[in-house]
mmCIF file of C-alpha atoms in Angstrom:
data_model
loop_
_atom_site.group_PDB
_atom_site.id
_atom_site.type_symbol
_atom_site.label_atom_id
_atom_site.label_comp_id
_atom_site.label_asym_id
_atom_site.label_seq_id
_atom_site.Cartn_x
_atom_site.Cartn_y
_atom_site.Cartn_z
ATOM 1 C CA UNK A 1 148.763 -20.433 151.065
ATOM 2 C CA UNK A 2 146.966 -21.500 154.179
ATOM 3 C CA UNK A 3 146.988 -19.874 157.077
ATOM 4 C CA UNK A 4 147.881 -20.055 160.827
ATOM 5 C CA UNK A 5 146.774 -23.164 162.194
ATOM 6 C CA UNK A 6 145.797 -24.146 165.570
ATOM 7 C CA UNK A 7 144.474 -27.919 166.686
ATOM 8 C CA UNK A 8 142.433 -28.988 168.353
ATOM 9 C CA UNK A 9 139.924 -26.047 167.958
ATOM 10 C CA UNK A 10 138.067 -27.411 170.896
ATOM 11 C CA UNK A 11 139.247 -29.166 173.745
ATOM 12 C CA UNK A 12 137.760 -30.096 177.038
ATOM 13 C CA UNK A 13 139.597 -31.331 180.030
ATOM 14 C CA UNK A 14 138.846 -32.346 183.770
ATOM 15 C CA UNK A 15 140.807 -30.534 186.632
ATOM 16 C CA UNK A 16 143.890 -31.522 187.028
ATOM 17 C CA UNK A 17 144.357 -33.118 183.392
ATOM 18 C CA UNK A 18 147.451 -31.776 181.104
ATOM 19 C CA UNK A 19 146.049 -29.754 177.775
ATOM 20 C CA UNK A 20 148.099 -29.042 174.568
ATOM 21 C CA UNK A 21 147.336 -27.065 172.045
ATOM 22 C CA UNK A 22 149.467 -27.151 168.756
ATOM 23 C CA UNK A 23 149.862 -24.284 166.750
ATOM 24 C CA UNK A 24 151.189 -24.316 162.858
ATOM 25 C CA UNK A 25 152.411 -20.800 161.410
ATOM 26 C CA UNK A 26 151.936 -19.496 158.089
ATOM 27 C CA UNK A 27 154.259 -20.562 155.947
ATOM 28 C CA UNK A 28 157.941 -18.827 155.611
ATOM 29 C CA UNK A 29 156.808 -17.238 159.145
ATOM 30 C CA UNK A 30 159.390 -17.603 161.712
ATOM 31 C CA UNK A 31 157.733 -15.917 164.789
ATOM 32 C CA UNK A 32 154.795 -17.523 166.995
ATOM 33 C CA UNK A 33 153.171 -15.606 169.617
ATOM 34 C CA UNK A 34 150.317 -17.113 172.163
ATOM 35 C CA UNK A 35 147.601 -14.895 173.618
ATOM 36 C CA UNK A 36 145.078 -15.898 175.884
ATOM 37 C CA UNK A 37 141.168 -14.440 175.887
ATOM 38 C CA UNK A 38 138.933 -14.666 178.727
ATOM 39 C CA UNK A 39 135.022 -14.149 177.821
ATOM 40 C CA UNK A 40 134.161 -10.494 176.419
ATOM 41 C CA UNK A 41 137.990 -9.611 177.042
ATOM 42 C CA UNK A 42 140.604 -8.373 174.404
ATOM 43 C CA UNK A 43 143.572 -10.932 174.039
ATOM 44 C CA UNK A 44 146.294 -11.448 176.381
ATOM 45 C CA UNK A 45 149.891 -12.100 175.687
ATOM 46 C CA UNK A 46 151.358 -14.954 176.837
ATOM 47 C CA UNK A 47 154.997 -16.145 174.636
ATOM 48 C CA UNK A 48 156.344 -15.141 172.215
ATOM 49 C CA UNK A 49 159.119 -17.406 170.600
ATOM 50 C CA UNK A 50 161.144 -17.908 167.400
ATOM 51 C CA UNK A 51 162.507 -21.512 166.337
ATOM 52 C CA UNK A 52 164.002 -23.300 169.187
ATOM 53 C CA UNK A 53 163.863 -20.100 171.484
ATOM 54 C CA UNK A 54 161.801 -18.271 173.723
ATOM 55 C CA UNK A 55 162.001 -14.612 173.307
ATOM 56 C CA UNK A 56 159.497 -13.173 175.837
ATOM 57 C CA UNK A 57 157.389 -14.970 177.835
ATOM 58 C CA UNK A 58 156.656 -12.347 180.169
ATOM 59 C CA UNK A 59 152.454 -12.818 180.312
ATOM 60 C CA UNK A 60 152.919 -16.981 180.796
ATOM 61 C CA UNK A 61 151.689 -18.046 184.206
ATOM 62 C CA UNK A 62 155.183 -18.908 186.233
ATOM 63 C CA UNK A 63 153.600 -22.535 186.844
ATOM 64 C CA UNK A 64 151.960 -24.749 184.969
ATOM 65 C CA UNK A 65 152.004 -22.990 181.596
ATOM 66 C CA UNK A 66 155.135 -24.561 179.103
ATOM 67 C CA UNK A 67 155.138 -23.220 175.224
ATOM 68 C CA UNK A 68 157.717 -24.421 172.627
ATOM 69 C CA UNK A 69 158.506 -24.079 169.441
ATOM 70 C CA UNK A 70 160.640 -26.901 167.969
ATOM 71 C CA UNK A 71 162.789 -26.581 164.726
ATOM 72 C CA UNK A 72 160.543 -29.001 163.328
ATOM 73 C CA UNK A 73 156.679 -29.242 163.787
ATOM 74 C CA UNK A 74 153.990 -26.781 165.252
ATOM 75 C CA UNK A 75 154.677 -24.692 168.579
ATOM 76 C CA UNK A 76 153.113 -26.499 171.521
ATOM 77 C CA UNK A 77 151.290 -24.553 174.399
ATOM 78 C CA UNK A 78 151.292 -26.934 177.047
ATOM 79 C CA UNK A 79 149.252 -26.858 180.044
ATOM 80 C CA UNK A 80 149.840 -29.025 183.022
ATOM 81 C CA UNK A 81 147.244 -29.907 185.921
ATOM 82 C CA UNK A 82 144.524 -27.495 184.725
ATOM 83 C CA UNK A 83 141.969 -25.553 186.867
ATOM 84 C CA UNK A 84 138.966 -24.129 185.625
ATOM 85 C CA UNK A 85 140.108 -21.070 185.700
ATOM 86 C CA UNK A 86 142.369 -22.136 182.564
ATOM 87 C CA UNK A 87 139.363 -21.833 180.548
ATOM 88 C CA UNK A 88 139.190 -19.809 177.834
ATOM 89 C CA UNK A 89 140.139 -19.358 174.252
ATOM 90 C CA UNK A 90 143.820 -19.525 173.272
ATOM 91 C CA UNK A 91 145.133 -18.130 169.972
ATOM 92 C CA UNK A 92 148.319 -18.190 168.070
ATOM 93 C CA UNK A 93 149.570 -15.904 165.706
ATOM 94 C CA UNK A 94 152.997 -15.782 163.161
ATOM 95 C CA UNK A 95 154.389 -13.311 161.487
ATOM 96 C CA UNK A 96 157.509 -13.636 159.001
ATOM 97 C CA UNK A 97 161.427 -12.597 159.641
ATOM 98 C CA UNK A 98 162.050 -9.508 160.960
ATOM 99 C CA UNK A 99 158.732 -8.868 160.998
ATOM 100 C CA UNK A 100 156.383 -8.328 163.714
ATOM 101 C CA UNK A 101 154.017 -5.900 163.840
ATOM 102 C CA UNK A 102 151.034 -7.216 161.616
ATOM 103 C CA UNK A 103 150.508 -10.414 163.274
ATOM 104 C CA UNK A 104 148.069 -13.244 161.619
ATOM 105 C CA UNK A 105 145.856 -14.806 164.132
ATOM 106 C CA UNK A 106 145.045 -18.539 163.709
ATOM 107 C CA UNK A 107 141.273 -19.273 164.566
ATOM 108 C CA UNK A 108 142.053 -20.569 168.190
ATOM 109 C CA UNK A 109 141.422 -23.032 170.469
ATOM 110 C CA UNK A 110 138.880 -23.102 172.864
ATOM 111 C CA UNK A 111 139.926 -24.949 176.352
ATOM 112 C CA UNK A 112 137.000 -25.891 178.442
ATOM 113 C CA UNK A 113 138.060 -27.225 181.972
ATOM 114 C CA UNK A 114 135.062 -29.351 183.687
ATOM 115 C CA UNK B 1 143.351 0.031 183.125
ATOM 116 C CA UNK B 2 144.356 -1.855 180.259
ATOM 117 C CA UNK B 3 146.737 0.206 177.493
ATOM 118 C CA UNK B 4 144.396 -0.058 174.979
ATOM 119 C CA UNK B 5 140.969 0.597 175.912
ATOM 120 C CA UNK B 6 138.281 0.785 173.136
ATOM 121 C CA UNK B 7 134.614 2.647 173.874
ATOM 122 C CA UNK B 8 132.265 2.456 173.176
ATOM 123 C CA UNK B 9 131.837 -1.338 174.770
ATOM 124 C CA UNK B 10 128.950 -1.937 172.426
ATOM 125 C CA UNK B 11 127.758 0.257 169.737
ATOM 126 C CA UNK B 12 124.092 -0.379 167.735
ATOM 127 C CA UNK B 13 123.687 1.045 164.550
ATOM 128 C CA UNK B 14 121.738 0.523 160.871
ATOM 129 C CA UNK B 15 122.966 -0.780 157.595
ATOM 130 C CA UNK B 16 124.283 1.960 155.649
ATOM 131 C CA UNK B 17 125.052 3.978 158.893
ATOM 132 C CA UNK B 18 128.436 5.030 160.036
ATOM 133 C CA UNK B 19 130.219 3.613 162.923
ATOM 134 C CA UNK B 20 133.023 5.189 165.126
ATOM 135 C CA UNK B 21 135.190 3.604 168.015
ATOM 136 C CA UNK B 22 137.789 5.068 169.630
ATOM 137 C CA UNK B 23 140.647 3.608 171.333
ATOM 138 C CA UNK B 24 142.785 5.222 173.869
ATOM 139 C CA UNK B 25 146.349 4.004 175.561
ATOM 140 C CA UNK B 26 148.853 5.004 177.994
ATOM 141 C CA UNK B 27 152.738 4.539 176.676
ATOM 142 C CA UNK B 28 154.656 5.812 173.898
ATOM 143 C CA UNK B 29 154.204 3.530 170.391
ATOM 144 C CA UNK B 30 155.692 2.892 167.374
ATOM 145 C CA UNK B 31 152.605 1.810 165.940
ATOM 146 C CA UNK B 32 148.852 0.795 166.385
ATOM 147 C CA UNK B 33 146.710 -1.626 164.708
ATOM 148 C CA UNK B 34 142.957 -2.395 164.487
ATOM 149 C CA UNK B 35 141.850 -5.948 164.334
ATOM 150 C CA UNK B 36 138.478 -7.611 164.041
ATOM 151 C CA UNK B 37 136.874 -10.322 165.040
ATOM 152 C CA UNK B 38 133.881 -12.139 164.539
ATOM 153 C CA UNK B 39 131.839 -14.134 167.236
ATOM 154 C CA UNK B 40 133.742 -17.114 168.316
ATOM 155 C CA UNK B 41 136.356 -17.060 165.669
ATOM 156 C CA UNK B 42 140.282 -15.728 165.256
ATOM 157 C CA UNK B 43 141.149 -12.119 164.565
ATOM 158 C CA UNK B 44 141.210 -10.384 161.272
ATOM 159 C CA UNK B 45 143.996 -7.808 160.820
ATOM 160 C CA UNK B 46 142.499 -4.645 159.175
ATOM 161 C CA UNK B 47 144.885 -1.798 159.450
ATOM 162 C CA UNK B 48 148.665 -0.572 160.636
ATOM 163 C CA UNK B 49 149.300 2.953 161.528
ATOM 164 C CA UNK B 50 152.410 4.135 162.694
ATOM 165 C CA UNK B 51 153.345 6.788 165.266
ATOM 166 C CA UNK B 52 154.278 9.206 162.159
ATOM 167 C CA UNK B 53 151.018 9.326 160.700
ATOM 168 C CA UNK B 54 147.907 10.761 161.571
ATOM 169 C CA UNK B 55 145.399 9.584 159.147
ATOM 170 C CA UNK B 56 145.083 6.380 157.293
ATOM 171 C CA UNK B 57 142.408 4.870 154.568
ATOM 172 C CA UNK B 58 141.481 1.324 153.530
ATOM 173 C CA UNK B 59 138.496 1.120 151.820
ATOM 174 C CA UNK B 60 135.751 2.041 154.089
ATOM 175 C CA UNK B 61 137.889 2.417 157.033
ATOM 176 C CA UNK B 62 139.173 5.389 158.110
ATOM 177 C CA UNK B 63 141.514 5.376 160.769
ATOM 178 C CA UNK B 64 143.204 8.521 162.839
ATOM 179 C CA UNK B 65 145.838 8.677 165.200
ATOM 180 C CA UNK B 66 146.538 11.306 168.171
ATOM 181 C CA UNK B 67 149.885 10.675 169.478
ATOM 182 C CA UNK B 68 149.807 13.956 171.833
ATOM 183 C CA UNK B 69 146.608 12.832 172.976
ATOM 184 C CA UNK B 70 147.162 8.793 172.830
ATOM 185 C CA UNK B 71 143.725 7.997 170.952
ATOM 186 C CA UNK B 72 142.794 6.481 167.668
ATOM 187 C CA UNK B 73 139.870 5.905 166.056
ATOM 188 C CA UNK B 74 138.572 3.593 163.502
ATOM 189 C CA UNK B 75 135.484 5.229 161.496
ATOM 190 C CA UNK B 76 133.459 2.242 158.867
ATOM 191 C CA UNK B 77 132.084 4.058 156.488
ATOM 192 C CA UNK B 78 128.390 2.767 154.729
ATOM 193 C CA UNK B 79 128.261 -0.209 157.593
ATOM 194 C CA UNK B 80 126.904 -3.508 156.470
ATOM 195 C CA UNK B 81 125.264 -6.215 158.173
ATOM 196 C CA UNK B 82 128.425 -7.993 157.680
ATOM 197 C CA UNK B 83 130.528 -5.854 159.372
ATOM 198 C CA UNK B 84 129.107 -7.225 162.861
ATOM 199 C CA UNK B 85 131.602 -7.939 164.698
ATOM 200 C CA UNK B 86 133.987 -7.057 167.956
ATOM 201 C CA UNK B 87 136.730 -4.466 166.875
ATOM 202 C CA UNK B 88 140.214 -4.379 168.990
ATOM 203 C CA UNK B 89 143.191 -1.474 168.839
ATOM 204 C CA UNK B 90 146.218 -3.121 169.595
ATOM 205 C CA UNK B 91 149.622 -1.489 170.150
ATOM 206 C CA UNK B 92 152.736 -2.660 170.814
ATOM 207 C CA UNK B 93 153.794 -0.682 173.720
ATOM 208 C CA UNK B 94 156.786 0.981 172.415
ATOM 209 C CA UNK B 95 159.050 -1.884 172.520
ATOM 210 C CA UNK B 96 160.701 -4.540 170.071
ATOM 211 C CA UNK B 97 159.663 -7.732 171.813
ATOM 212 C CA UNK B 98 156.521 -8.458 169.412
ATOM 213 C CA UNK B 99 154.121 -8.883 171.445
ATOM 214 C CA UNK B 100 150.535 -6.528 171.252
ATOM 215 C CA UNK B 101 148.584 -5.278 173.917
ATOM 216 C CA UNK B 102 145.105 -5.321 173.421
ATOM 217 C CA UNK B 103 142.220 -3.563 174.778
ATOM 218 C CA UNK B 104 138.602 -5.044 175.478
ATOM 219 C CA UNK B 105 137.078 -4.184 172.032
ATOM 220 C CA UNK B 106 133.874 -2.567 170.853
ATOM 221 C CA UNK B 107 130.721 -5.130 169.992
ATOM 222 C CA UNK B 108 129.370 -3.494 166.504
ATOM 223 C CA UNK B 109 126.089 -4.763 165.929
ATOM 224 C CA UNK B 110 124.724 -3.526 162.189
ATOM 225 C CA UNK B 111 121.144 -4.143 162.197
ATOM 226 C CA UNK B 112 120.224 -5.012 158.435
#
């Protein structure tokens, strides 16, 4: 049973370029959540969403920041026209139906923004 | 300040030795969880506790919650060089939304 699933695991962009970062839950799991992690910081939530619907995206960035999660295919975190203060490591988790307090952390994506 | 806020920020110790962090936060919960994580990867969940309990085991961890004083702490018994690693409490705030708030984690470092 594999795990949560996040591509690219490294991705570097120039200023200004769009990023997206894909994100594949655990299988049967119905709820995606994105956090964000700046250098020697704890995680930061950004979306949380079910199939087809956001649920909270209170810690997304008003601009810029998209995330969605399709009924078929991985949830996309999208980010449009980055800055280099976008950089940092991005990480998905899932966790099944009616479900969410143990979330399971995919191994991330680290954004790098020349 | 963050709601979850680990300390020590880094923490040195032998193989074999014990190792405590502590984690303190500001709102009511229904539950709080301990994750870890090693350098440069995802995060590990270790253990759940809820607002109802006050003591929880899984193998060599030991974990305690103080809802009237809004701390935790994780104890790892008999530390190994594996163990190395960042540790976060996470909790979720009270609410049913999902997500966790994390705090800035404690840098274990078990010297073999």
């Amino acid at each position: 049973n594999a795990g949560v699933m996040q591509n690219p695991r490294h991705l570097v962009r120039r200023r200004g370029q769009e990023a997206r970062l894909r994100c594949s839950p655990m299988k049967g799991h119905s709820h995606v959540y994105w956090y964000r992690q700046l250098p020697e910081e704890g995680l930061k939530f950004m979306v949380y969403l079910q199939k087809e619907n956001i649920i909270d995206e209170s810690g997304m960035p008003k601009e810029r920041f998209s995330a969605e999660f399709p009924k078929e295919g991985p949830s996309i975190l999208r980010i449009q026209q980055v800055v280099r203060g976008d950089s940092a490591a991005y990480f998905c988790a899932s966790s099944p139906p009616s479900q969410h307090e143990t979330q399971y952390f995919g191994p991330g994506t680290r954004l790098l923004v020349l | 300040s963050q709601q979850g806020e680990e300390d020590p920020q880094a923490l040195s110790i032998q193989e074999g030795e014990n190792a405590t962090m502590n984690c303190s936060y500001k709102t009511s919960i229904n539950n709080l969880q301990w994750y870890r994580q090693n350098s440069g990867r995802g995060l590990v969940h270790l253990i759940l506790i809820r607002s109802n309990e006050r003591e929880k085991h899984s193998g060599r961890l030991r974990v305690t919650l103080d809802t009237s004083k809004k701390s935790s702490s994780l104890l790892i018994t008999a530390s190994r060089a594996a163990d190395t690693a960042s540790y976060f409490c996470a909790t979720d705030a009270g609410g049913s939304q999902g997500n966790l708030i994390f705090g800035k984690g404690t840098k274990l470092s078990v010297k073999p």
